[in-house]
Coordinates of C-alpha atoms and ligand atoms in Angstrom, one line a residue:
X1 CA 0.0 0.0 0.0
X2 CA 1.1 3.6 -0.7
X3 CA 1.7 6.3 1.9
X4 CA -0.7 9.1 2.2
X5 CA -1.0 12.3 4.1
X6 CA -3.6 15.0 5.1
X7 CA -3.6 18.3 3.3
X8 CA -5.7 21.5 3.8
X9 CA -7.9 22.2 0.7
X10 CA -7.5 26.0 1.0
X11 CA -5.3 27.2 -1.9
X12 CA -3.6 29.8 0.3
X13 CA -2.8 27.3 3.1
X14 CA -2.2 23.7 1.9
X15 CA -0.8 22.8 5.3
X16 CA 0.1 19.1 5.5
X17 CA -0.3 16.7 8.4
X18 CA 0.7 13.0 8.9
X19 CA -2.2 10.6 8.0
X20 CA -2.2 9.3 11.6
X21 CA -3.2 12.7 13.0
X22 CA -6.3 12.8 15.1
X23 CA -7.7 16.0 13.5
X24 CA -10.7 16.7 11.3
X25 CA -9.9 20.2 10.0
X26 CA -6.7 22.3 9.3
X27 CA -5.1 23.3 12.6
X28 CA -3.6 26.4 10.9
X29 CA -6.7 27.9 9.1
X30 CA -9.7 25.7 10.0
X31 CA -10.1 24.5 6.4
X32 CA -11.3 21.1 5.3
X33 CA -8.7 18.4 4.9
X34 CA -8.1 15.9 2.0
X35 CA -6.3 12.7 2.1
X36 CA -3.7 13.0 -0.7
X37 CA -1.4 10.5 -2.4
X38 CA 1.6 10.5 -4.6
X39 CA -0.5 10.0 -7.7
X40 CA 2.5 10.4 -10.0
X41 CA 4.0 7.2 -8.8
X42 CA 1.0 5.2 -10.0
X43 CA 0.4 3.7 -13.4
X44 CA -3.3 4.0 -14.4
X45 CA -3.3 1.0 -16.6
X46 CA -1.6 -1.2 -14.0
X47 CA -4.2 -0.1 -11.5
X48 CA -7.0 -1.4 -13.7
X49 CA -5.6 -4.8 -14.1
X50 CA -4.7 -5.2 -10.4
X51 CA -8.2 -4.1 -9.4
X52 CA -9.9 -6.3 -12.0
X53 CA -7.8 -9.3 -10.8
X54 CA -8.9 -8.9 -7.2
X55 CA -12.6 -9.5 -8.1
X56 CA -11.8 -13.2 -8.3
X57 CA -10.0 -13.3 -4.9
X58 CA -11.5 -14.8 -1.7
X59 CA -9.6 -12.4 0.6
X60 CA -12.0 -10.0 2.5
X61 CA -9.9 -6.9 1.5
X62 CA -10.2 -7.9 -2.1
X63 CA -13.9 -8.7 -2.0
X64 CA -14.7 -5.4 -0.4
X65 CA -15.8 -3.0 -3.1
X66 CA -13.8 -0.3 -1.1
X67 CA -10.5 -2.0 -0.1
X68 CA -10.2 -3.6 -3.5
X69 CA -9.0 -0.2 -4.6
X70 CA -6.5 0.2 -1.7
X71 CA -3.7 1.7 -3.8
X72 CA -5.8 4.9 -3.7
X73 CA -6.9 4.6 0.0
X74 CA -5.1 5.5 3.3
X75 CA -2.8 2.7 4.3
X76 CA -4.1 0.2 6.8
X77 CA -2.8 -3.0 8.2
X78 CA -4.9 -5.9 7.0
X79 CA -5.6 -6.8 10.7
X80 CA -7.0 -3.3 11.4
X81 CA -9.4 -3.2 8.5
X82 CA -13.1 -3.1 9.6
X83 CA -15.1 -4.4 6.7
X84 CA -18.5 -5.9 6.1
X85 CA -17.6 -6.6 2.4
X86 CA -19.3 -3.3 1.5
X87 CA -19.6 -2.0 -2.1
X88 CA -20.3 -4.6 -4.8
X89 CA -23.6 -2.7 -5.5
X90 CA -25.5 -3.1 -8.7
X91 CA -25.7 -1.0 -11.8
X92 CA -29.4 -1.2 -12.8
X93 CA -30.7 -0.3 -16.2
X94 CA -34.0 1.5 -15.5
X95 CA -36.2 1.8 -18.6
X96 CA -39.3 3.2 -16.9
X97 CA -37.3 5.8 -15.0
X98 CA -35.5 6.7 -18.2
X99 CA -38.8 7.3 -20.0
X100 CA -40.2 9.3 -17.1
X101 CA -37.1 11.5 -17.0
X102 CA -36.9 11.9 -20.8
X103 CA -33.7 9.9 -21.4
X104 CA -33.2 7.2 -24.0
X105 CA -31.4 5.2 -21.3
X106 CA -30.7 5.6 -17.6
X107 CA -28.5 3.6 -15.2
X108 CA -28.8 3.6 -11.4
X109 CA -25.8 2.8 -9.2
X110 CA -27.7 1.6 -6.1
X111 CA -25.5 2.3 -3.1
X112 CA -28.5 1.5 -1.0
X113 CA -27.6 -2.2 -1.5
X114 CA -24.7 -1.9 0.9
X115 CA -24.7 -3.9 4.2
X116 CA -26.7 -1.3 6.2
X117 CA -28.7 -0.1 3.3
X118 CA -26.9 3.1 2.4
X119 CA -23.7 4.5 0.8
X120 CA -22.5 5.4 4.2
X121 CA -20.9 2.0 4.5
X122 CA -18.4 2.8 1.8
X123 CA -17.1 5.6 4.0
X124 CA -17.6 3.9 7.3
X125 CA -15.3 1.0 6.5
X126 CA -12.4 3.5 6.0
X127 CA -13.5 5.8 8.9
X128 CA -13.8 2.9 11.3
X129 CA -10.5 1.5 10.2
X130 CA -8.9 4.8 10.8
X131 CA -10.5 4.9 14.3
X132 CA -8.8 1.5 14.9
X133 CA -5.5 2.7 13.7
X134 CA -5.7 5.6 16.1
X135 CA -6.7 3.3 18.9
X136 CA -10.1 5.1 19.4
X137 CA -12.4 3.3 21.9
X138 CA -15.5 5.4 21.1
X139 CA -16.8 7.0 17.9
X140 CA -19.6 9.6 17.4
X141 CA -21.6 11.3 14.6
X142 CA -24.5 13.6 14.0
X143 CA -26.9 12.1 11.6
X144 CA -30.1 12.3 9.6
X145 CA -30.2 8.5 10.1
X146 CA -28.0 6.6 7.7
X147 CA -24.6 7.7 9.1
X148 CA -25.8 6.6 12.5
X149 CA -27.0 3.2 11.3
X150 CA -23.8 2.6 9.5
X151 CA -21.5 3.9 12.2
X152 CA -23.3 1.8 14.8
X153 CA -22.9 -1.4 12.8
X154 CA -19.2 -0.8 12.0
X155 CA -18.5 0.2 15.6
X156 CA -20.1 -3.0 16.8
X157 CA -18.1 -5.1 14.4
X158 CA -14.9 -3.5 15.7
X159 CA -15.9 -3.5 19.4
X160 CA -15.9 0.3 19.7
X161 CA -18.6 2.2 21.6
X162 CA -20.9 4.3 19.3
X163 CA -22.7 7.6 20.2
X164 CA -25.1 9.1 17.7
X165 CA -26.7 12.5 17.8
X166 CA -30.0 12.6 15.9
X167 CA -32.5 15.4 15.4
X168 CA -35.5 14.7 17.5
X169 CA -38.4 13.1 15.6
X170 CA -36.8 13.8 12.2
X171 CA -35.3 10.6 11.1
X172 CA -36.9 7.7 9.3
X173 CA -37.8 4.8 11.6
X174 CA -35.8 2.2 9.7
X175 CA -32.6 4.1 10.4
X176 CA -33.4 4.7 14.1
X177 CA -34.2 1.0 14.5
X178 CA -30.8 0.0 13.1
X179 CA -28.8 2.3 15.4
X180 CA -30.7 0.9 18.4
X181 CA -30.3 -2.7 17.3
X182 CA -26.6 -2.4 16.6
X183 CA -26.1 -1.1 20.2
X184 CA -25.3 2.6 19.8
X185 CA -26.1 5.1 22.5
X186 CA -28.7 7.3 20.7
X187 CA -29.0 10.9 21.8
X188 CA -32.1 12.5 20.4
X189 CA -31.3 16.2 20.3
X190 CA -34.1 18.7 20.6
X191 CA -33.1 20.6 17.4
X192 CA -32.4 19.9 13.8
X193 CA -29.4 18.1 12.1
X194 CA -27.4 21.4 11.9
X195 CA -27.7 21.7 15.7
X196 CA -26.7 18.0 16.2
X197 CA -23.7 18.5 13.9
X198 CA -22.5 21.6 15.8
X199 CA -22.9 19.9 19.2
X200 CA -21.1 16.7 18.3
X201 CA -18.2 18.7 16.9
X202 CA -18.2 20.8 20.1
X203 CA -18.1 17.9 22.5
X204 CA -16.1 15.3 20.6
X205 CA -12.7 16.3 21.9
X206 CA -13.7 16.7 25.6
X207 CA -15.6 13.4 25.6
X208 CA -12.8 11.6 23.8
X209 CA -15.0 10.6 20.9
X210 CA -13.5 10.0 17.4
X211 CA -15.8 11.9 15.0
X212 CA -17.1 9.9 12.0
X213 CA -19.1 12.5 10.2
X214 CA -18.0 13.2 6.6
X215 CA -16.0 16.2 7.9
X216 CA -13.6 13.4 8.7
X217 CA -11.6 13.0 5.5
X218 CA -11.1 9.3 5.9
X219 CA -14.9 8.8 5.4
X220 CA -14.8 10.4 2.0
X221 CA -11.9 8.2 0.9
X222 CA -14.2 5.2 1.1
X223 CA -17.1 7.0 -0.5
X224 CA -15.0 8.0 -3.5
X225 CA -14.7 4.3 -4.4
X226 CA -18.3 4.5 -5.7
X227 CA -16.7 6.2 -8.7
X228 CA -14.1 3.5 -9.1
X229 CA -16.5 0.6 -8.8
X230 CA -19.0 2.1 -11.2
X231 CA -16.2 2.5 -13.8
X232 CA -14.9 -1.1 -13.2
X233 CA -18.5 -2.4 -13.8
X234 CA -18.6 -0.4 -17.0
X235 CA -15.2 -1.8 -18.3
X236 CA -13.7 1.6 -17.4
X237 CA -15.9 3.6 -19.8
X238 CA -16.6 7.1 -18.4
X239 CA -20.3 8.1 -18.4
X240 CA -21.3 11.5 -19.8
X241 CA -22.9 12.5 -16.5
X242 CA -23.2 11.5 -12.8
X243 CA -26.3 12.7 -10.9
X244 CA -26.0 12.8 -7.0
X245 CA -28.3 13.9 -4.2
X246 CA -26.8 16.7 -2.1
X247 CA -27.2 17.1 1.7
X248 CA -24.1 17.6 3.8
X249 CA -22.3 17.4 0.4
X250 CA -19.8 14.8 1.4
X251 CA -20.8 12.2 -1.1
X252 CA -20.8 14.4 -4.2
X253 CA -17.4 15.7 -3.1
X254 CA -16.1 12.2 -2.6
X255 CA -17.3 10.9 -6.0
X256 CA -15.7 13.9 -7.8
X257 CA -12.4 13.3 -6.0
X258 CA -12.5 9.7 -7.0
X259 CA -12.9 10.6 -10.7
X260 CA -10.3 13.3 -10.5
X261 CA -7.7 10.9 -9.0
X262 CA -8.3 8.4 -11.7
X263 CA -7.8 11.2 -14.3
X264 CA -4.6 12.3 -12.6
X265 CA -3.3 8.6 -12.6
X266 CA -4.2 8.2 -16.2
X267 CA -6.7 5.4 -15.6
X268 CA -9.3 7.5 -17.4
X269 CA -8.9 10.4 -19.9
X270 CA -11.9 12.6 -19.1
X271 CA -14.2 13.4 -16.3
X272 CA -18.0 13.0 -16.3
X273 CA -20.2 16.0 -15.8
X274 CA -21.4 16.2 -12.2
X275 CA -25.0 17.2 -11.3
X276 CA -25.9 17.7 -7.7
X277 CA -29.6 17.8 -6.8
X278 CA -31.1 19.3 -3.6
X279 CA -34.6 19.5 -2.2
X280 CA -36.1 22.9 -2.5
X281 CA -36.5 23.3 1.2
X282 CA -32.9 22.4 1.9
X283 CA -31.1 24.0 -1.0
X284 CA -28.2 26.2 0.2
X285 CA -25.8 24.9 -2.6
X286 CA -28.4 25.5 -5.3
X287 CA -28.9 29.1 -4.1
X288 CA -25.2 29.7 -4.0
X289 CA -24.7 28.3 -7.5
X290 CA -27.6 30.4 -8.9
X291 CA -26.3 33.5 -7.3
X292 CA -22.7 32.7 -8.6
X293 CA -21.7 33.5 -5.0
X294 CA -18.3 32.5 -3.5
X295 CA -19.7 31.6 -0.1
X296 CA -22.6 29.4 1.0
X297 CA -25.3 31.0 3.0
X298 CA -26.9 28.4 5.3
X299 CA -30.6 27.8 5.1
X300 CA -32.1 28.2 8.6
X301 CA -34.8 25.6 9.5
X302 CA -34.4 23.5 6.4
X303 CA -37.5 21.5 5.5
X304 CA -38.1 18.4 3.3
X305 CA -39.8 15.0 3.7
X306 CA -36.6 13.6 2.3
X307 CA -35.2 13.7 5.9
X308 CA -31.8 12.3 4.9
X309 CA -31.0 15.6 3.1
X310 CA -32.8 18.0 5.5
X311 CA -29.6 20.0 6.0
X312 CA -29.2 23.8 5.9
X313 CA -25.5 24.2 6.7
X314 CA -23.6 21.5 4.7
X315 CA -20.2 20.9 6.1
X316 CA -18.4 19.9 2.8
X317 CA -19.7 22.7 0.6
X318 CA -16.3 23.9 -0.4
X319 CA -15.3 20.4 -1.5
X320 CA -18.5 20.1 -3.5
X321 CA -17.9 23.4 -5.3
X322 CA -14.4 22.1 -6.1
X323 CA -15.8 18.9 -7.5
X324 CA -18.4 20.9 -9.6
X325 CA -15.5 23.0 -11.0
X326 CA -13.4 19.9 -11.9
X327 CA -16.3 18.2 -13.6
X328 CA -18.0 21.2 -15.2
X329 CA -21.0 20.6 -13.0
X330 CA -24.3 22.2 -12.1
X331 CA -26.8 22.2 -9.2
X332 CA -30.5 21.6 -9.5
X333 CA -33.3 21.8 -6.9
X334 CA -36.6 19.8 -6.9
X335 CA -39.9 20.1 -5.1
X336 CA -41.5 17.7 -2.6
X337 CA -44.1 16.7 -5.3
X338 CA -41.3 16.0 -7.8
X339 CA -39.4 13.9 -5.3
X340 CA -42.4 11.8 -4.4
X341 CA -43.5 11.1 -8.0
X342 CA -39.9 10.3 -9.1
X343 CA -39.6 7.9 -6.1
X344 CA -42.7 6.0 -7.2
X345 CA -41.4 5.6 -10.7
X346 CA -38.0 4.2 -9.4
X347 CA -40.1 1.7 -7.5
X348 CA -42.0 0.7 -10.7
X349 CA -38.6 -0.2 -12.2
X350 CA -38.5 -2.9 -9.4
X351 CA -35.6 -1.0 -7.8
X352 CA -36.9 1.4 -5.2
X353 CA -35.0 3.9 -3.0
X354 CA -35.5 6.2 -0.1
X355 CA -36.9 9.7 -0.8
X356 CA -33.5 11.5 -0.8
X357 CA -32.3 9.3 -3.6
X358 CA -35.2 10.1 -5.8
X359 CA -34.1 13.7 -6.2
X360 CA -31.8 12.3 -8.9
X361 CA -34.6 11.2 -11.2
X362 CA -36.7 14.3 -10.4
X363 CA -33.6 16.5 -11.2
X364 CA -33.0 14.6 -14.5
X365 CA -36.6 15.2 -15.6
X366 CA -36.3 18.9 -14.8
X367 CA -32.9 19.3 -16.6
X368 CA -34.2 17.4 -19.7
X369 CA -37.3 19.7 -19.8
X370 CA -35.1 22.8 -19.5
X371 CA -32.9 21.5 -22.4
X372 CA -29.8 21.4 -20.1
X373 CA -29.5 17.6 -20.4
X374 CA -29.8 15.7 -23.7
X375 CA -31.9 12.7 -24.3
X376 CA -29.0 10.7 -25.6
X377 CA -26.6 11.3 -22.7
X378 CA -25.1 8.3 -20.9
X379 CA -26.2 9.1 -17.4
X380 CA -25.5 7.2 -14.1
X381 CA -27.7 8.4 -11.2
X382 CA -26.6 7.5 -7.7
X383 CA -29.3 6.0 -5.5
X384 CA -28.1 6.5 -1.9
X385 CA -30.5 4.6 0.3
X386 CA -32.6 1.5 0.3
X387 CA -36.4 1.6 -0.2
X388 CA -37.0 0.0 3.3
X389 CA -35.3 2.8 5.1
X390 CA -38.4 4.9 5.2
X391 CA -41.5 2.7 4.6
X392 CA -43.9 5.3 6.2
X393 CA -43.2 7.7 3.4
X394 CA -43.8 5.1 0.7
X395 CA -47.1 3.8 2.3
X396 CA -48.4 7.3 2.8
X397 CA -47.7 8.2 -0.8
X398 CA -49.6 5.1 -2.1
X399 CA -52.4 5.8 0.4
X400 CA -52.6 9.4 -0.9
X401 CA -51.9 10.7 2.6
X402 CA -48.4 12.2 2.2
X403 CA -48.2 15.8 3.3
X404 CA -45.6 18.2 4.7
X405 CA -45.3 21.5 6.5
X406 CA -43.5 24.2 4.5
X407 CA -41.4 27.1 5.7
X408 CA -44.4 29.3 6.3
X409 CA -46.0 26.4 8.4
X410 CA -48.7 25.7 5.9
X411 CA -49.7 22.0 5.5
X412 CA -49.3 20.9 1.9
X413 CA -50.7 17.7 0.5
X414 CA -48.6 15.7 -2.0
X415 CA -50.7 14.4 -5.0
X416 CA -50.1 10.7 -5.5
X417 CA -49.9 10.7 -9.3
X418 CA -48.4 7.2 -9.4
X419 CA -50.2 5.6 -6.4
X420 CA -50.6 1.9 -6.2
X421 CA -53.5 1.6 -3.8
X422 CA -54.0 -1.2 -1.3
X423 CA -57.2 -3.2 -1.9
X424 CA -59.1 -3.9 1.3
X425 CA -61.4 -6.9 0.8
X426 CA -63.5 -9.2 3.0
X427 CA -62.3 -12.8 3.3
X428 CA -64.8 -14.0 0.6
X429 CA -63.9 -16.0 -2.5
X430 CA -66.4 -14.2 -4.9
X431 CA -65.3 -10.7 -3.7
X432 CA -61.7 -11.7 -4.2
X433 CA -62.3 -13.0 -7.7
X434 CA -64.1 -9.8 -8.5
X435 CA -61.2 -7.8 -7.1
X436 CA -58.8 -9.8 -9.3
X437 CA -60.9 -8.8 -12.3
X438 CA -62.1 -12.3 -13.0
Ligands
F0G529 N1 -29.0 10.3 0.4 C1 -29.1 9.7 1.6 C2 -30.0 8.4 1.7 C3 -28.4 10.2 2.8 O1 -28.6 9.5 3.9 C4 -27.7 11.3 2.7 C5 -27.0 11.9 3.8 C6 -27.6 11.9 1.4 C7 -28.3 11.4 0.3 C8 -26.8 13.1 1.2 O2 -25.4 12.9 1.1 O3 -24.8 14.4 3.0 O4 -23.1 13.3 1.5 O5 -24.6 15.1 0.6 N2 -27.1 11.5 5.0 C9 -26.4 11.9 6.1 C10 -26.7 11.1 7.4 C11 -26.3 13.4 6.3 O6 -26.5 11.6 8.5 O7 -27.0 10.0 7.2 P1 -24.4 14.0 1.6

């Protein structure tokens, strides 16, 4: 494995730190940190054949869809790697979704098929491994649900204590049930995600907790392998465009970094375009991009039923902006109605996802309608969470009882344009036959 170090992303700082430092941000300027590698020492063609060869191996670190790519990961001793054989998630061809969005063809990379049902596992294996390397006994995160589920599982596997800070009453039950079942101490904070995030960062040092939010650069190193694995599954052919949901903006940043590193190693010769999609009620990056502003203005009291991305002050916005610049990207926003309908269509493809993931298809439909995306583009959209994470949302949609409270506290009903209604029938043969249309 190759050596790596931490480096501040701020162009006027670029301070470096050893990879084994227990820090999350730059000690000199407070900027976000990257894990950086000596990319010039790697041969892009050799990497492909080493990585392709490992797919036939029985070793856990080769089978993991993250550690398989370890030449571009922080070094870790085999014995310290905490893995649940994450990654290895499907690329699905989605014809109904493509037609709905207005594309000739659409592929979903379903990161919700990871061990705990979300993309977070890709970053948690590298984050938990770094925690082991540093000898941490306890780990912590603030979460809209999926990070907490994933961290709780990986901490349990590694025998570390897990502390999760969640916004009170604002996370999907599937995710809460996971964190409880995997044995984490769950602190329900009377506030929103942004409050929970601020508080966990404030107390982590004093309480000796190793922070596993995506501000931790080791998390993003695992998440970037979504780009590697997708390319490997496509025989290293680069798509025209990647579409990613945006919340705390760690995942979009990580995926952009993954593509950029492969370009710098010569594994690929061009970057895909990057499109980040946010919910209208939690859209600080969209606003910033529209205003062509240099700084992100947090959205106070962010609202969306896609609770995974109900975030007003995204921590990784500077890395996301950098990724958008590398990839010639753009930012879109979508309404609650658009998210709900797109989610139902993704379900009809036999795939399904949680609400936050459906912003991808809703965004594609909008960009096609606006003429910003072409029907013939080769698009890979990232589904981030499993359909079973938030069954209440799905059942309410199909029951035509989904509604939300907007920023002005008005209650808005979502129209269930693609509802698949439950049929309630008495236990009688003739009625059942009639219901079956016979
Ligand atoms: N989709 C899902 C299903 C998520 O859980 C998240 C984030 C995102 C998209 C957005 O990704 O934050 O990297 O931009 N969930 C975090 C959590 C915040 O705590 O589970 P992002």
